[in-house]
Amino acid sequence: MTGGGTIADTGKDGHTGPGVGDTGHGPPVLHVAGESGMLVEFGAIYAPGINRAVMAFDAALRADPTPGVIETVPTIRSVLVRYDPLALAPAALEARLREMLAGRDWYAAPPPPGRKLWRVPAVYGGAAGPDLAEVADLAGLGEAAAVESHAGARQSVLMLGFAPGCAYMGGLGPEWDIPRRTGLTPSVPPGSVLVAIRQTVFPSTEMPTGWRRIATSPFRSFV
């Protein structure tokens, strides 16, 4: 079975795709993360406003770098700030982050500029998507309807992580609120299209997963 392709929106039109609603956020919370990290948490769940706040805050950190900060790592709902404690005192970094957080309403941030809309081809079902029938049943859809729903959804890239170039995308409609497996699939191939909890995971390398595989794409975001 083939579909028209998944769509990852990093897009210029400002559309962020359907989400679970802007609940579970605010105010931001600052956590110590080990000996050389601080975590700025904008919410407890995925919601479009939370993810936009993450992206805007990360962009601001990169635009005005603080000496001693090694890197920033945006996630679906938080930003990890890694720093060199020999070059930057934790108290000074905390003060800087709190000043930035107080400086604007990050939850009202627009989508990041310069985004692109990608149309990603994918083959659904069969050997390319061995879990499609199971996923369709969990979603309360027929296989053809599940393919149409997923392939036609405009999804935003929410974060990269777990494996090189592995994109977490969302958010899908409420029918896609299906759990991850309790067991682990030892390996899925590059280009697998994996779904759970109203999200799509799209790896570009072979990796283990507890998500269900419904399709495969020739597209690679990391080589």
PDB file of C-alpha atoms in Angstrom:
ATOM      1  CA  MET A   1       0.000   0.000   0.000  1.00  0.00           C
ATOM      2  CA  THR A   2       1.318   3.415  -0.885  1.00  0.00           C
ATOM      3  CA  GLY A   3       0.397   6.865   0.321  1.00  0.00           C
ATOM      4  CA  GLY A   4       1.039  10.402  -0.798  1.00  0.00           C
ATOM      5  CA  GLY A   5       3.849  10.861   1.743  1.00  0.00           C
ATOM      6  CA  THR A   6       4.252  12.265   5.196  1.00  0.00           C
ATOM      7  CA  ILE A   7       4.577  16.035   5.506  1.00  0.00           C
ATOM      8  CA  ALA A   8       7.001  17.678   7.922  1.00  0.00           C
ATOM      9  CA  ASP A   9       6.251  21.365   8.353  1.00  0.00           C
ATOM     10  CA  THR A  10       9.167  23.575   9.244  1.00  0.00           C
ATOM     11  CA  GLY A  11       7.244  26.064   7.102  1.00  0.00           C
ATOM     12  CA  LYS A  12       7.127  29.658   6.118  1.00  0.00           C
ATOM     13  CA  ASP A  13       3.362  29.973   6.303  1.00  0.00           C
ATOM     14  CA  GLY A  14       3.323  29.880  10.101  1.00  0.00           C
ATOM     15  CA  HIS A  15       1.137  26.764  10.240  1.00  0.00           C
ATOM     16  CA  THR A  16       2.176  24.534  13.132  1.00  0.00           C
ATOM     17  CA  GLY A  17      -0.230  21.671  12.560  1.00  0.00           C
ATOM     18  CA  PRO A  18      -2.837  20.285  14.940  1.00  0.00           C
ATOM     19  CA  GLY A  19      -1.823  19.843  18.544  1.00  0.00           C
ATOM     20  CA  VAL A  20      -3.122  18.787  21.910  1.00  0.00           C
ATOM     21  CA  GLY A  21      -3.941  22.321  22.993  1.00  0.00           C
ATOM     22  CA  ASP A  22      -1.925  24.914  24.831  1.00  0.00           C
ATOM     23  CA  THR A  23      -2.382  23.454  28.292  1.00  0.00           C
ATOM     24  CA  GLY A  24       0.137  22.390  30.896  1.00  0.00           C
ATOM     25  CA  HIS A  25       2.415  25.388  30.530  1.00  0.00           C
ATOM     26  CA  GLY A  26       3.684  28.300  32.514  1.00  0.00           C
ATOM     27  CA  PRO A  27       5.471  29.755  34.169  1.00  0.00           C
ATOM     28  CA  PRO A  28       8.870  28.447  32.995  1.00  0.00           C
ATOM     29  CA  VAL A  29      10.814  26.459  35.598  1.00  0.00           C
ATOM     30  CA  LEU A  30      14.596  26.378  35.926  1.00  0.00           C
ATOM     31  CA  HIS A  31      16.298  23.139  37.018  1.00  0.00           C
ATOM     32  CA  VAL A  32      19.906  22.271  37.779  1.00  0.00           C
ATOM     33  CA  ALA A  33      20.992  19.486  35.407  1.00  0.00           C
ATOM     34  CA  GLY A  34      24.137  17.878  36.794  1.00  0.00           C
ATOM     35  CA  GLU A  35      27.464  19.644  37.229  1.00  0.00           C
ATOM     36  CA  SER A  36      27.409  21.581  33.958  1.00  0.00           C
ATOM     37  CA  GLY A  37      23.836  22.041  32.854  1.00  0.00           C
ATOM     38  CA  MET A  38      20.659  23.982  33.512  1.00  0.00           C
ATOM     39  CA  LEU A  39      17.276  22.994  32.129  1.00  0.00           C
ATOM     40  CA  VAL A  40      14.635  25.588  31.286  1.00  0.00           C
ATOM     41  CA  GLU A  41      11.288  23.788  31.283  1.00  0.00           C
ATOM     42  CA  PHE A  42       8.393  25.544  29.576  1.00  0.00           C
ATOM     43  CA  GLY A  43       5.730  22.887  30.186  1.00  0.00           C
ATOM     44  CA  ALA A  44       4.879  19.348  31.189  1.00  0.00           C
ATOM     45  CA  ILE A  45       3.404  18.193  27.864  1.00  0.00           C
ATOM     46  CA  TYR A  46       3.619  18.902  24.152  1.00  0.00           C
ATOM     47  CA  ALA A  47       1.539  21.851  23.047  1.00  0.00           C
ATOM     48  CA  PRO A  48       2.179  24.221  20.118  1.00  0.00           C
ATOM     49  CA  GLY A  49       2.690  27.266  22.369  1.00  0.00           C
ATOM     50  CA  ILE A  50       5.148  25.395  24.570  1.00  0.00           C
ATOM     51  CA  ASN A  51       7.208  24.221  21.615  1.00  0.00           C
ATOM     52  CA  ARG A  52       7.234  27.709  20.077  1.00  0.00           C
ATOM     53  CA  ALA A  53       8.472  29.087  23.416  1.00  0.00           C
ATOM     54  CA  VAL A  54      11.276  26.514  23.406  1.00  0.00           C
ATOM     55  CA  MET A  55      12.347  27.419  19.877  1.00  0.00           C
ATOM     56  CA  ALA A  56      12.184  31.163  20.524  1.00  0.00           C
ATOM     57  CA  PHE A  57      14.166  30.927  23.758  1.00  0.00           C
ATOM     58  CA  ASP A  58      16.803  28.711  22.142  1.00  0.00           C
ATOM     59  CA  ALA A  59      17.089  31.142  19.205  1.00  0.00           C
ATOM     60  CA  ALA A  60      17.561  34.046  21.645  1.00  0.00           C
ATOM     61  CA  LEU A  61      20.316  32.182  23.486  1.00  0.00           C
ATOM     62  CA  ARG A  62      22.115  31.523  20.199  1.00  0.00           C
ATOM     63  CA  ALA A  63      21.680  35.093  18.947  1.00  0.00           C
ATOM     64  CA  ASP A  64      23.274  36.581  22.077  1.00  0.00           C
ATOM     65  CA  PRO A  65      25.672  33.879  23.328  1.00  0.00           C
ATOM     66  CA  THR A  66      26.814  33.949  26.924  1.00  0.00           C
ATOM     67  CA  PRO A  67      30.572  33.363  27.385  1.00  0.00           C
ATOM     68  CA  GLY A  68      31.037  29.955  29.001  1.00  0.00           C
ATOM     69  CA  VAL A  69      27.932  28.376  27.488  1.00  0.00           C
ATOM     70  CA  ILE A  70      29.005  25.321  25.472  1.00  0.00           C
ATOM     71  CA  GLU A  71      25.752  24.469  23.710  1.00  0.00           C
ATOM     72  CA  THR A  72      21.977  24.693  23.909  1.00  0.00           C
ATOM     73  CA  VAL A  73      19.723  21.709  23.209  1.00  0.00           C
ATOM     74  CA  PRO A  74      16.041  22.399  22.465  1.00  0.00           C
ATOM     75  CA  THR A  75      13.531  19.612  23.114  1.00  0.00           C
ATOM     76  CA  ILE A  76       9.772  19.350  22.707  1.00  0.00           C
ATOM     77  CA  ARG A  77       9.141  21.256  25.942  1.00  0.00           C
ATOM     78  CA  SER A  78      12.467  22.429  27.383  1.00  0.00           C
ATOM     79  CA  VAL A  79      15.916  23.826  26.612  1.00  0.00           C
ATOM     80  CA  LEU A  80      19.081  22.320  28.078  1.00  0.00           C
ATOM     81  CA  VAL A  81      21.896  24.841  28.538  1.00  0.00           C
ATOM     82  CA  ARG A  82      25.329  23.223  28.889  1.00  0.00           C
ATOM     83  CA  TYR A  83      28.157  25.365  30.241  1.00  0.00           C
ATOM     84  CA  ASP A  84      31.725  25.239  31.490  1.00  0.00           C
ATOM     85  CA  PRO A  85      31.570  25.817  35.267  1.00  0.00           C
ATOM     86  CA  LEU A  86      35.258  26.876  35.239  1.00  0.00           C
ATOM     87  CA  ALA A  87      34.426  29.702  32.837  1.00  0.00           C
ATOM     88  CA  LEU A  88      30.913  30.612  33.972  1.00  0.00           C
ATOM     89  CA  ALA A  89      29.659  30.541  37.555  1.00  0.00           C
ATOM     90  CA  PRO A  90      26.345  28.680  37.978  1.00  0.00           C
ATOM     91  CA  ALA A  91      24.848  31.649  39.824  1.00  0.00           C
ATOM     92  CA  ALA A  92      25.762  33.980  36.960  1.00  0.00           C
ATOM     93  CA  LEU A  93      24.181  31.678  34.387  1.00  0.00           C
ATOM     94  CA  GLU A  94      21.060  31.296  36.503  1.00  0.00           C
ATOM     95  CA  ALA A  95      20.745  35.058  36.821  1.00  0.00           C
ATOM     96  CA  ARG A  96      21.166  35.475  33.055  1.00  0.00           C
ATOM     97  CA  LEU A  97      18.513  32.841  32.262  1.00  0.00           C
ATOM     98  CA  ARG A  98      16.045  34.295  34.763  1.00  0.00           C
ATOM     99  CA  GLU A  99      16.566  37.768  33.310  1.00  0.00           C
ATOM    100  CA  MET A 100      15.836  36.445  29.815  1.00  0.00           C
ATOM    101  CA  LEU A 101      12.750  34.540  30.981  1.00  0.00           C
ATOM    102  CA  ALA A 102      11.352  37.657  32.628  1.00  0.00           C
ATOM    103  CA  GLY A 103      12.034  39.809  29.582  1.00  0.00           C
ATOM    104  CA  ARG A 104       9.111  38.678  27.408  1.00  0.00           C
ATOM    105  CA  ASP A 105       6.155  36.335  27.089  1.00  0.00           C
ATOM    106  CA  TRP A 106       7.847  33.369  25.428  1.00  0.00           C
ATOM    107  CA  TYR A 107       4.553  31.492  25.041  1.00  0.00           C
ATOM    108  CA  ALA A 108       3.325  34.209  22.686  1.00  0.00           C
ATOM    109  CA  ALA A 109       6.311  33.763  20.373  1.00  0.00           C
ATOM    110  CA  PRO A 110       5.521  33.233  16.680  1.00  0.00           C
ATOM    111  CA  PRO A 111       6.906  30.215  14.792  1.00  0.00           C
ATOM    112  CA  PRO A 112      10.622  30.530  14.003  1.00  0.00           C
ATOM    113  CA  PRO A 113      11.419  32.407  10.762  1.00  0.00           C
ATOM    114  CA  GLY A 114      12.961  30.760   7.719  1.00  0.00           C
ATOM    115  CA  ARG A 115      11.102  27.483   8.054  1.00  0.00           C
ATOM    116  CA  LYS A 116      10.395  25.192   5.086  1.00  0.00           C
ATOM    117  CA  LEU A 117       7.634  22.814   4.049  1.00  0.00           C
ATOM    118  CA  TRP A 118       8.933  19.386   3.060  1.00  0.00           C
ATOM    119  CA  ARG A 119       6.869  16.761   1.256  1.00  0.00           C
ATOM    120  CA  VAL A 120       8.381  13.413   2.183  1.00  0.00           C
ATOM    121  CA  PRO A 121       7.472  10.357   0.048  1.00  0.00           C
ATOM    122  CA  ALA A 122       6.614   7.176   1.914  1.00  0.00           C
ATOM    123  CA  VAL A 123       5.354   3.651   1.225  1.00  0.00           C
ATOM    124  CA  TYR A 124       2.786   2.428   3.746  1.00  0.00           C
ATOM    125  CA  GLY A 125       1.978  -1.124   4.841  1.00  0.00           C
ATOM    126  CA  GLY A 126       3.383  -4.477   3.808  1.00  0.00           C
ATOM    127  CA  ALA A 127       7.096  -4.981   4.388  1.00  0.00           C
ATOM    128  CA  ALA A 128       7.529  -1.196   4.440  1.00  0.00           C
ATOM    129  CA  GLY A 129       5.031  -0.754   7.268  1.00  0.00           C
ATOM    130  CA  PRO A 130       4.500  -4.056   9.076  1.00  0.00           C
ATOM    131  CA  ASP A 131       2.559  -2.493  11.963  1.00  0.00           C
ATOM    132  CA  LEU A 132       0.032  -0.567   9.860  1.00  0.00           C
ATOM    133  CA  ALA A 133      -2.871  -2.950  10.487  1.00  0.00           C
ATOM    134  CA  GLU A 134      -2.266  -2.917  14.256  1.00  0.00           C
ATOM    135  CA  VAL A 135      -1.980   0.872  14.317  1.00  0.00           C
ATOM    136  CA  ALA A 136      -5.140   1.314  12.225  1.00  0.00           C
ATOM    137  CA  ASP A 137      -7.037  -0.913  14.662  1.00  0.00           C
ATOM    138  CA  LEU A 138      -5.745   1.033  17.672  1.00  0.00           C
ATOM    139  CA  ALA A 139      -6.730   4.296  15.990  1.00  0.00           C
ATOM    140  CA  GLY A 140     -10.202   2.992  15.144  1.00  0.00           C
ATOM    141  CA  LEU A 141      -9.562   3.403  11.420  1.00  0.00           C
ATOM    142  CA  GLY A 142      -9.335   1.127   8.413  1.00  0.00           C
ATOM    143  CA  GLU A 143      -5.886   0.787   6.872  1.00  0.00           C
ATOM    144  CA  ALA A 144      -6.719   3.008   3.904  1.00  0.00           C
ATOM    145  CA  ALA A 145      -8.183   5.673   6.206  1.00  0.00           C
ATOM    146  CA  ALA A 146      -5.136   5.510   8.478  1.00  0.00           C
ATOM    147  CA  VAL A 147      -2.819   6.038   5.501  1.00  0.00           C
ATOM    148  CA  GLU A 148      -4.894   8.950   4.238  1.00  0.00           C
ATOM    149  CA  SER A 149      -5.020  10.532   7.689  1.00  0.00           C
ATOM    150  CA  HIS A 150      -1.293  10.227   8.342  1.00  0.00           C
ATOM    151  CA  ALA A 151      -0.043  11.057   4.844  1.00  0.00           C
ATOM    152  CA  GLY A 152      -2.308  14.102   4.644  1.00  0.00           C
ATOM    153  CA  ALA A 153      -1.379  15.545   8.036  1.00  0.00           C
ATOM    154  CA  ARG A 154       0.879  18.574   8.108  1.00  0.00           C
ATOM    155  CA  GLN A 155       3.295  17.960  10.953  1.00  0.00           C
ATOM    156  CA  SER A 156       5.864  20.210  12.581  1.00  0.00           C
ATOM    157  CA  VAL A 157       9.378  19.093  13.447  1.00  0.00           C
ATOM    158  CA  LEU A 158       9.334  19.469  17.232  1.00  0.00           C
ATOM    159  CA  MET A 159      12.883  18.339  18.023  1.00  0.00           C
ATOM    160  CA  LEU A 160      15.802  16.216  16.878  1.00  0.00           C
ATOM    161  CA  GLY A 161      17.138  13.574  19.228  1.00  0.00           C
ATOM    162  CA  PHE A 162      17.822   9.993  20.336  1.00  0.00           C
ATOM    163  CA  ALA A 163      19.725   9.221  17.115  1.00  0.00           C
ATOM    164  CA  PRO A 164      21.485  11.412  14.492  1.00  0.00           C
ATOM    165  CA  GLY A 165      18.931  13.299  12.420  1.00  0.00           C
ATOM    166  CA  CYS A 166      15.996  11.565  14.132  1.00  0.00           C
ATOM    167  CA  ALA A 167      13.012  13.924  13.908  1.00  0.00           C
ATOM    168  CA  TYR A 168      10.098  13.950  16.351  1.00  0.00           C
ATOM    169  CA  MET A 169       7.074  15.414  14.576  1.00  0.00           C
ATOM    170  CA  GLY A 170       3.552  16.335  15.632  1.00  0.00           C
ATOM    171  CA  GLY A 171       0.890  16.742  16.311  1.00  0.00           C
ATOM    172  CA  LEU A 172      -1.472  14.225  14.810  1.00  0.00           C
ATOM    173  CA  GLY A 173      -5.214  14.112  15.479  1.00  0.00           C
ATOM    174  CA  PRO A 174      -6.703  12.575  18.638  1.00  0.00           C
ATOM    175  CA  GLU A 175      -7.279   9.221  16.930  1.00  0.00           C
ATOM    176  CA  TRP A 176      -3.486   8.841  16.846  1.00  0.00           C
ATOM    177  CA  ASP A 177      -3.180   8.979  20.636  1.00  0.00           C
ATOM    178  CA  ILE A 178      -1.978   5.376  20.772  1.00  0.00           C
ATOM    179  CA  PRO A 179       0.595   4.072  23.268  1.00  0.00           C
ATOM    180  CA  ARG A 180       4.098   2.946  22.569  1.00  0.00           C
ATOM    181  CA  ARG A 181       4.750  -0.774  22.822  1.00  0.00           C
ATOM    182  CA  THR A 182       5.745  -2.184  26.182  1.00  0.00           C
ATOM    183  CA  GLY A 183       8.466  -4.216  24.429  1.00  0.00           C
ATOM    184  CA  LEU A 184      11.304  -3.129  22.186  1.00  0.00           C
ATOM    185  CA  THR A 185      11.821  -3.768  18.490  1.00  0.00           C
ATOM    186  CA  PRO A 186      15.605  -4.392  18.341  1.00  0.00           C
ATOM    187  CA  SER A 187      16.069  -2.556  15.042  1.00  0.00           C
ATOM    188  CA  VAL A 188      14.167  -0.605  12.413  1.00  0.00           C
ATOM    189  CA  PRO A 189      15.800   0.557   9.164  1.00  0.00           C
ATOM    190  CA  PRO A 190      16.652   4.138   8.195  1.00  0.00           C
ATOM    191  CA  GLY A 191      13.657   6.015   6.842  1.00  0.00           C
ATOM    192  CA  SER A 192      11.144   4.164   9.020  1.00  0.00           C
ATOM    193  CA  VAL A 193       7.967   6.099   9.780  1.00  0.00           C
ATOM    194  CA  LEU A 194       7.081   5.387  13.415  1.00  0.00           C
ATOM    195  CA  VAL A 195       3.998   6.508  15.330  1.00  0.00           C
ATOM    196  CA  ALA A 196       2.720   6.790  18.909  1.00  0.00           C
ATOM    197  CA  ILE A 197       1.187   9.369  21.270  1.00  0.00           C
ATOM    198  CA  ARG A 198       0.030  11.653  18.426  1.00  0.00           C
ATOM    199  CA  GLN A 199       3.563  11.978  17.086  1.00  0.00           C
ATOM    200  CA  THR A 200       5.688  10.618  14.232  1.00  0.00           C
ATOM    201  CA  VAL A 201       9.316   9.627  14.700  1.00  0.00           C
ATOM    202  CA  PHE A 202      11.404   9.643  11.539  1.00  0.00           C
ATOM    203  CA  PRO A 203      14.915   8.172  11.967  1.00  0.00           C
ATOM    204  CA  SER A 204      17.663   8.384   9.359  1.00  0.00           C
ATOM    205  CA  THR A 205      19.764   5.637  10.933  1.00  0.00           C
ATOM    206  CA  GLU A 206      19.048   2.084  12.049  1.00  0.00           C
ATOM    207  CA  MET A 207      17.879   2.087  15.665  1.00  0.00           C
ATOM    208  CA  PRO A 208      15.834   0.206  18.302  1.00  0.00           C
ATOM    209  CA  THR A 209      12.358   1.497  19.123  1.00  0.00           C
ATOM    210  CA  GLY A 210       9.159   0.895  21.027  1.00  0.00           C
ATOM    211  CA  TRP A 211       7.148   2.819  18.412  1.00  0.00           C
ATOM    212  CA  ARG A 212       5.114   1.104  15.698  1.00  0.00           C
ATOM    213  CA  ARG A 213       6.307   1.230  12.092  1.00  0.00           C
ATOM    214  CA  ILE A 214       3.647   2.070   9.504  1.00  0.00           C
ATOM    215  CA  ALA A 215       5.741   3.142   6.498  1.00  0.00           C
ATOM    216  CA  THR A 216       9.221   3.630   5.066  1.00  0.00           C
ATOM    217  CA  SER A 217      10.649   6.593   3.158  1.00  0.00           C
ATOM    218  CA  PRO A 218      13.753   6.917   0.947  1.00  0.00           C
ATOM    219  CA  PHE A 219      14.325  10.422   2.354  1.00  0.00           C
ATOM    220  CA  ARG A 220      17.277  10.880   4.758  1.00  0.00           C
ATOM    221  CA  SER A 221      17.729  13.895   6.997  1.00  0.00           C
ATOM    222  CA  PHE A 222      21.166  12.670   8.082  1.00  0.00           C
ATOM    223  CA  VAL A 223      23.770  10.729   6.090  1.00  0.00           C
TER     224      VAL A 223
END
